Short mmCIF file of C-alpha atoms in Angstrom, two decimals:
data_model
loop_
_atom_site.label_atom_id
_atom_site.label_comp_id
_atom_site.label_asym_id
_atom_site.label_seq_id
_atom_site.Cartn_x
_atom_site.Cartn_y
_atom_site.Cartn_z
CA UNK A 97 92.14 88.65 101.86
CA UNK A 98 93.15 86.21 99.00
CA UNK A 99 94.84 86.44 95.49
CA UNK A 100 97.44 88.01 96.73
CA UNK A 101 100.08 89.22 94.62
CA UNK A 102 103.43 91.16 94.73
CA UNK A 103 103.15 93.91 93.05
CA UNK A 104 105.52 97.36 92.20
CA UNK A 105 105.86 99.09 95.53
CA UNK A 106 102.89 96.82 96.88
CA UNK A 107 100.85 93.76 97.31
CA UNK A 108 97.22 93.23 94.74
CA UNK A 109 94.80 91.42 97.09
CA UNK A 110 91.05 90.99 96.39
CA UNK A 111 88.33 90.89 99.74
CA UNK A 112 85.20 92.40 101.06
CA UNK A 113 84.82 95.66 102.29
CA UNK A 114 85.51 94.70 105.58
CA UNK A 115 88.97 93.10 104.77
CA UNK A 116 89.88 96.47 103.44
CA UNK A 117 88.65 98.15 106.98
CA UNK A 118 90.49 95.68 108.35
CA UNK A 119 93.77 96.46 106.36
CA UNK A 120 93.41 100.11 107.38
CA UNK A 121 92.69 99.35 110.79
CA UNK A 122 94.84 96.68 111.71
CA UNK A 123 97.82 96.50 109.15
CA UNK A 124 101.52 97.39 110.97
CA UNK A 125 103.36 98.11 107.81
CA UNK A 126 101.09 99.76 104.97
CA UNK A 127 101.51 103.20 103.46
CA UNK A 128 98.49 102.88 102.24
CA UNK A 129 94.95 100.97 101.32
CA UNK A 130 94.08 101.26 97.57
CA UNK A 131 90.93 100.50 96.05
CA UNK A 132 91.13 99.89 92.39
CA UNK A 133 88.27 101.60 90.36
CA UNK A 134 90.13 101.47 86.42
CA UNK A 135 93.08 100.29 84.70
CA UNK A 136 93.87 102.18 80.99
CA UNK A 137 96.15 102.97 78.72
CA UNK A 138 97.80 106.57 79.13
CA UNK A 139 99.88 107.44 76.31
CA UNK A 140 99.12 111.40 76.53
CA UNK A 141 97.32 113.38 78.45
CA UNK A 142 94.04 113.00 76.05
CA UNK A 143 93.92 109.60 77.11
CA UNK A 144 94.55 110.12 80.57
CA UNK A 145 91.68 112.31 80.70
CA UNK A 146 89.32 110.02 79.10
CA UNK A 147 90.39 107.40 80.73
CA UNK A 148 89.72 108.95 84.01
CA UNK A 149 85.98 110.69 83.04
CA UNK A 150 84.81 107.20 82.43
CA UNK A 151 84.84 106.28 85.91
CA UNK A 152 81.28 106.79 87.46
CA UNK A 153 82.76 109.40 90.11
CA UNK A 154 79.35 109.96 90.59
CA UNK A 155 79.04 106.87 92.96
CA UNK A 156 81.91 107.58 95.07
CA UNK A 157 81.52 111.60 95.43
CA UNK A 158 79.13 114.75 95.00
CA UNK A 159 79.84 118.05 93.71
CA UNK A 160 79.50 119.40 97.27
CA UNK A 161 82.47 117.34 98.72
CA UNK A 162 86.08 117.66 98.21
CA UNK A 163 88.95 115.99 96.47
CA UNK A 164 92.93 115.70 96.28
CA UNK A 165 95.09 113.66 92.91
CA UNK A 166 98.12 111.99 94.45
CA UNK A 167 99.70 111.47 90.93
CA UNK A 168 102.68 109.32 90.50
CA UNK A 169 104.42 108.31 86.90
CA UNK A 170 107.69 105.91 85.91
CA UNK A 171 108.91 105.05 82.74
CA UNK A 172 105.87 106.61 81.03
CA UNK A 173 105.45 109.78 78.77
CA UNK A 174 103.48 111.69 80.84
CA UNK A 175 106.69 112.60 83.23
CA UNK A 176 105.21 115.71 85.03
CA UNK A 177 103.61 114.84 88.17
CA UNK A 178 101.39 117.96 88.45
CA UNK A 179 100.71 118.40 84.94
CA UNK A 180 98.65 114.48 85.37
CA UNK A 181 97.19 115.06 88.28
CA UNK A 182 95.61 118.21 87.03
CA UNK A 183 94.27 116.09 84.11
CA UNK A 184 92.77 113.38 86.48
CA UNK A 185 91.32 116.43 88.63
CA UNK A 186 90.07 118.07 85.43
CA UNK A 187 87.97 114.66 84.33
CA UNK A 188 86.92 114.14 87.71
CA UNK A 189 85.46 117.74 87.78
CA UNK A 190 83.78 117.97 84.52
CA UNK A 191 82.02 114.27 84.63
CA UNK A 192 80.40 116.04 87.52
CA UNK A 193 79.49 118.99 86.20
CA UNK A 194 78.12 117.54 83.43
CA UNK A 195 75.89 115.48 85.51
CA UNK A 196 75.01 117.91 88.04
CA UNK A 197 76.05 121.31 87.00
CA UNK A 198 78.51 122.08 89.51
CA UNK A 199 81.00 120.63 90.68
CA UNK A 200 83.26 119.71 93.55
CA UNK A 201 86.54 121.52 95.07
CA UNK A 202 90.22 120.78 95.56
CA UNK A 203 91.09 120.32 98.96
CA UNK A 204 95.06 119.36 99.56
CA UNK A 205 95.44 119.06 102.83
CA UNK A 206 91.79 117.25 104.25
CA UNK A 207 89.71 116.00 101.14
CA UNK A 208 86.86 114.37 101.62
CA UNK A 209 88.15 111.43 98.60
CA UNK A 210 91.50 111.24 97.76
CA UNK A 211 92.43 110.14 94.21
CA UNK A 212 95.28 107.80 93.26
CA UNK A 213 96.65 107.49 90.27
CA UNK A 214 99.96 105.86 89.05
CA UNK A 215 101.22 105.53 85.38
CA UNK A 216 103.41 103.22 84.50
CA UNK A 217 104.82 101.98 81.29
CA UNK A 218 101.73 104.67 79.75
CA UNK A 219 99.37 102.03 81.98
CA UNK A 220 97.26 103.80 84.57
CA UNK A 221 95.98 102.55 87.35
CA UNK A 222 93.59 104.32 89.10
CA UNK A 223 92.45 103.93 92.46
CA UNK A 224 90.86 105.67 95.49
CA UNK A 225 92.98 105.97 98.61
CA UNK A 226 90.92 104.15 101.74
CA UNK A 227 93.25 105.14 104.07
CA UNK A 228 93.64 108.98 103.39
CA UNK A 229 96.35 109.93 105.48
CA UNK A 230 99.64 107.69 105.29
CA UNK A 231 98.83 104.78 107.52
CA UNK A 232 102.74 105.55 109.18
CA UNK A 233 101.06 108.59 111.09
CA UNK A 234 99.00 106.37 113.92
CA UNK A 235 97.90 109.33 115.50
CA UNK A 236 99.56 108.92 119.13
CA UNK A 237 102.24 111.45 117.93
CA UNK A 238 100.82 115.37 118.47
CA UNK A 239 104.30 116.80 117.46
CA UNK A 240 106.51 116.91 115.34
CA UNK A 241 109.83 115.34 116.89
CA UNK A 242 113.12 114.23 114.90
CA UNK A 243 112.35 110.27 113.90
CA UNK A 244 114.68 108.96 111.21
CA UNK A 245 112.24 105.84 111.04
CA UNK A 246 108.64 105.86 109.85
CA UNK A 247 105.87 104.03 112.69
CA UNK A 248 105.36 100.76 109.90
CA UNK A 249 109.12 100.26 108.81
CA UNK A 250 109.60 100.45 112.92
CA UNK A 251 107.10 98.17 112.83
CA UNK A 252 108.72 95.83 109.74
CA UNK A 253 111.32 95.83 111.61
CA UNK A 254 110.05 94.67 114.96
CA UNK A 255 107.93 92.09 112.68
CA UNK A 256 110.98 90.81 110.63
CA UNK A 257 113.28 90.43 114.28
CA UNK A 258 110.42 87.72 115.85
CA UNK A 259 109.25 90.32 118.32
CA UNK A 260 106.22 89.53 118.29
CA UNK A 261 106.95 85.86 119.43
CA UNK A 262 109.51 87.14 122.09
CA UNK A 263 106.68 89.20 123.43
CA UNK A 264 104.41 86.07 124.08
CA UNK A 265 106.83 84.38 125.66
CA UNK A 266 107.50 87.36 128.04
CA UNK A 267 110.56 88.82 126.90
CA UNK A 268 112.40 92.25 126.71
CA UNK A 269 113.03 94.42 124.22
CA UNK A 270 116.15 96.88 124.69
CA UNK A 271 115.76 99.99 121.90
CA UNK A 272 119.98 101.45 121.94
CA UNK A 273 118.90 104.35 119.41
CA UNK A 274 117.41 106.84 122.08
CA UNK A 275 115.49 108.48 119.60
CA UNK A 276 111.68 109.38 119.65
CA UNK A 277 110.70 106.50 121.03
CA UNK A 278 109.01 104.78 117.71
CA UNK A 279 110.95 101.28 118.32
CA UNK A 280 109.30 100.53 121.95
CA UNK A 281 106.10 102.13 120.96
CA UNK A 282 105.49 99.83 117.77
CA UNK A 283 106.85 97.28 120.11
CA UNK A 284 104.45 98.03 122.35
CA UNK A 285 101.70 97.89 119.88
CA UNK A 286 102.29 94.56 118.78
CA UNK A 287 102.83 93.21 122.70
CA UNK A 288 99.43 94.35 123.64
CA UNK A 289 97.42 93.55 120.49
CA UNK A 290 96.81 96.94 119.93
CA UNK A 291 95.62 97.83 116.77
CA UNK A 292 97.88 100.65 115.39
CA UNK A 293 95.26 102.75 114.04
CA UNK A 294 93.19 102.70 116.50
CA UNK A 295 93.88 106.32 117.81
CA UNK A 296 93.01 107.69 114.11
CA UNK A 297 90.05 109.90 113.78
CA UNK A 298 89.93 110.26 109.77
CA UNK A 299 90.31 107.77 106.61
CA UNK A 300 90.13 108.12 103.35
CA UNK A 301 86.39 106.74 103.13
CA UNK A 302 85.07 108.43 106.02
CA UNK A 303 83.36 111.07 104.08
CA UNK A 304 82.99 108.34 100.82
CA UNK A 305 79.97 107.39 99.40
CA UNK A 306 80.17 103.36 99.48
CA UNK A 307 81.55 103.72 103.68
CA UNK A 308 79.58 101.82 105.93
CA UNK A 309 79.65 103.44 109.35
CA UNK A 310 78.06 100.66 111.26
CA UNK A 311 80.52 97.79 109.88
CA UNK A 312 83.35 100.16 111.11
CA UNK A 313 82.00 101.24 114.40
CA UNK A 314 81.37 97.45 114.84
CA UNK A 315 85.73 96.71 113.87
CA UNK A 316 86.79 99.60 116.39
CA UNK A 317 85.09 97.75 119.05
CA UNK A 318 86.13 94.74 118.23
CA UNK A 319 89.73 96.19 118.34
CA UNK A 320 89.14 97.96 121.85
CA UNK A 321 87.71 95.10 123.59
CA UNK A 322 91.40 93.21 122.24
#
C-alpha cells in the first residue's frame, strides 16, 4: 500500500487490487476494507441522492443481485441514519432501473454488495465495503459466547505488547482473563503466521462485479502454504 494517511476512524491508503485482498485477508486489526467510488457534497437529502445516482452502479452490480446501505453521519444535517441510507438505496435502485428496467433487492443480513456511506461535515464519502462482514468475526467462532473484546482489538493489543517478537524468540504468553479464549487465539494467530481470515467463506466482493477469483484463489494459497 502507499499514501497512507490517518484518517477519522481510519487510515486512506491507495494500491492495487491485490493490496486490498491482501488487507482483507491478512490485516489483524481492521473493521473493515473500503473502496472509495465518490466524494460529494451532502447538504440535504436532494443532494445526497444525486450525488449517489451518479456513480456508475452499473459496473459494480446488476439488477438481479442484492444490496445493503451501512449509513453513518456526524456533524452534518442529514442526522437520521435510516432516513440517508434509504436515499443512497433509493439512487442506487433507480440508476438501475433506469438502465435496465428492473432493479435489484435489499438484502440486510447477506447482500451480495454492501454500500458505505459516511457524511461528515455535509461531505459524503461513499464507498463499497470489500470486506462485507466486520473483519473482527474470523470465522473460527460458531457460537455465540460472552467476549468483552473484539478478535482485532485482541489482536491490537497482542500487536501493541511486542508479542509478536516474543513469539519468535520462543516465548510464553500467560492470558489471566479466563474468558473466551480470544487473547491466546489471536496470539496464536500471529505465532503461526496464520492469516486471520483465512477460515472466512464470504467478502464483500465475492459476488462483485470487478472480483477476480483467480488472483484470490492464488492469495489463499499463498496464505495456507505459510
Amino acid at each position: 500500500a502507499s499514501s497512507g494517511e490517518p484518517r477519522r476512524s481510519g487510515v486512506e491508503f491507495s494500491g492495487s487490487l491485490e493490496v486490498a485482498y491482501r488487507a482483507c485477508l491478512w490485516s489483524r486489526i481492521a473493521s473493515r476494507v473500503l473502496l472509495h467510488l465518490a466524494r460529494f457534497s451532502a447538504h440535504d437529502p436532494d443532494q445526497l441522492y444525486e450525488g449517489t445516482k451518479q456513480v456508475t452502479w452499473e459496473d459494480h452490480l446488476s439488477p438481479e443481485e442484492t444490496l445493503a446501505v451501512q449509513f453513518y453521519s456526524a456533524k452534518s444535517a442529514i442526522g437520521h441514519t435510516h432516513f440517508g441510507a434509504l436515499k443512497v438505496k433509493d439512487a442506487v435502485v433507480d440508476r438501475l432501473r433506469d438502465r435496465f428496467g428492473s432493479r435489484p433487492s435489499v438484502d440486510r443480513r447477506e447482500p451480495d454488495i454492501r454500500i458505505n456511506v459516511y457524511v461528515y461535515q455535509d461531505e459524503a464519502r461513499l464507498s463499497l465495503d470489500l470486506s462485507g462482514e466486520s473483519l473482527h468475526r474470523r470465522g473460527y467462532r460458531h457460537s455465540g459466547q460472552p467476549a468483552p473484546m473484539k478478535e482485532n482489538l485482541a489482536a491490537a493489543l497482542l500487536l501493541r505488547s511486542g508479542w509478536q517478537d516474543v513469539a519468535a524468540e520462543g516465548g510464553a504468553l500467560l492470558d489471566p482473563l479466563c474468558g473466551s479464549g480470544t487473547l491466546p487465539i489471536e496470539a496464536a494467530l500471529i505465532a503461526g503466521d496464520i492469516a486471520p481470515s483465512l477460515l472466512r467463506d464470504r467478502f464483500g466482493f465475492s459476488a462483485w462485479r470487478h472480483h477476480d477469483e483467480r488472483l484470490w484463489s492464488d492469495l489463499l494459497a499463498e496464505a495456507r502454504s505459510r
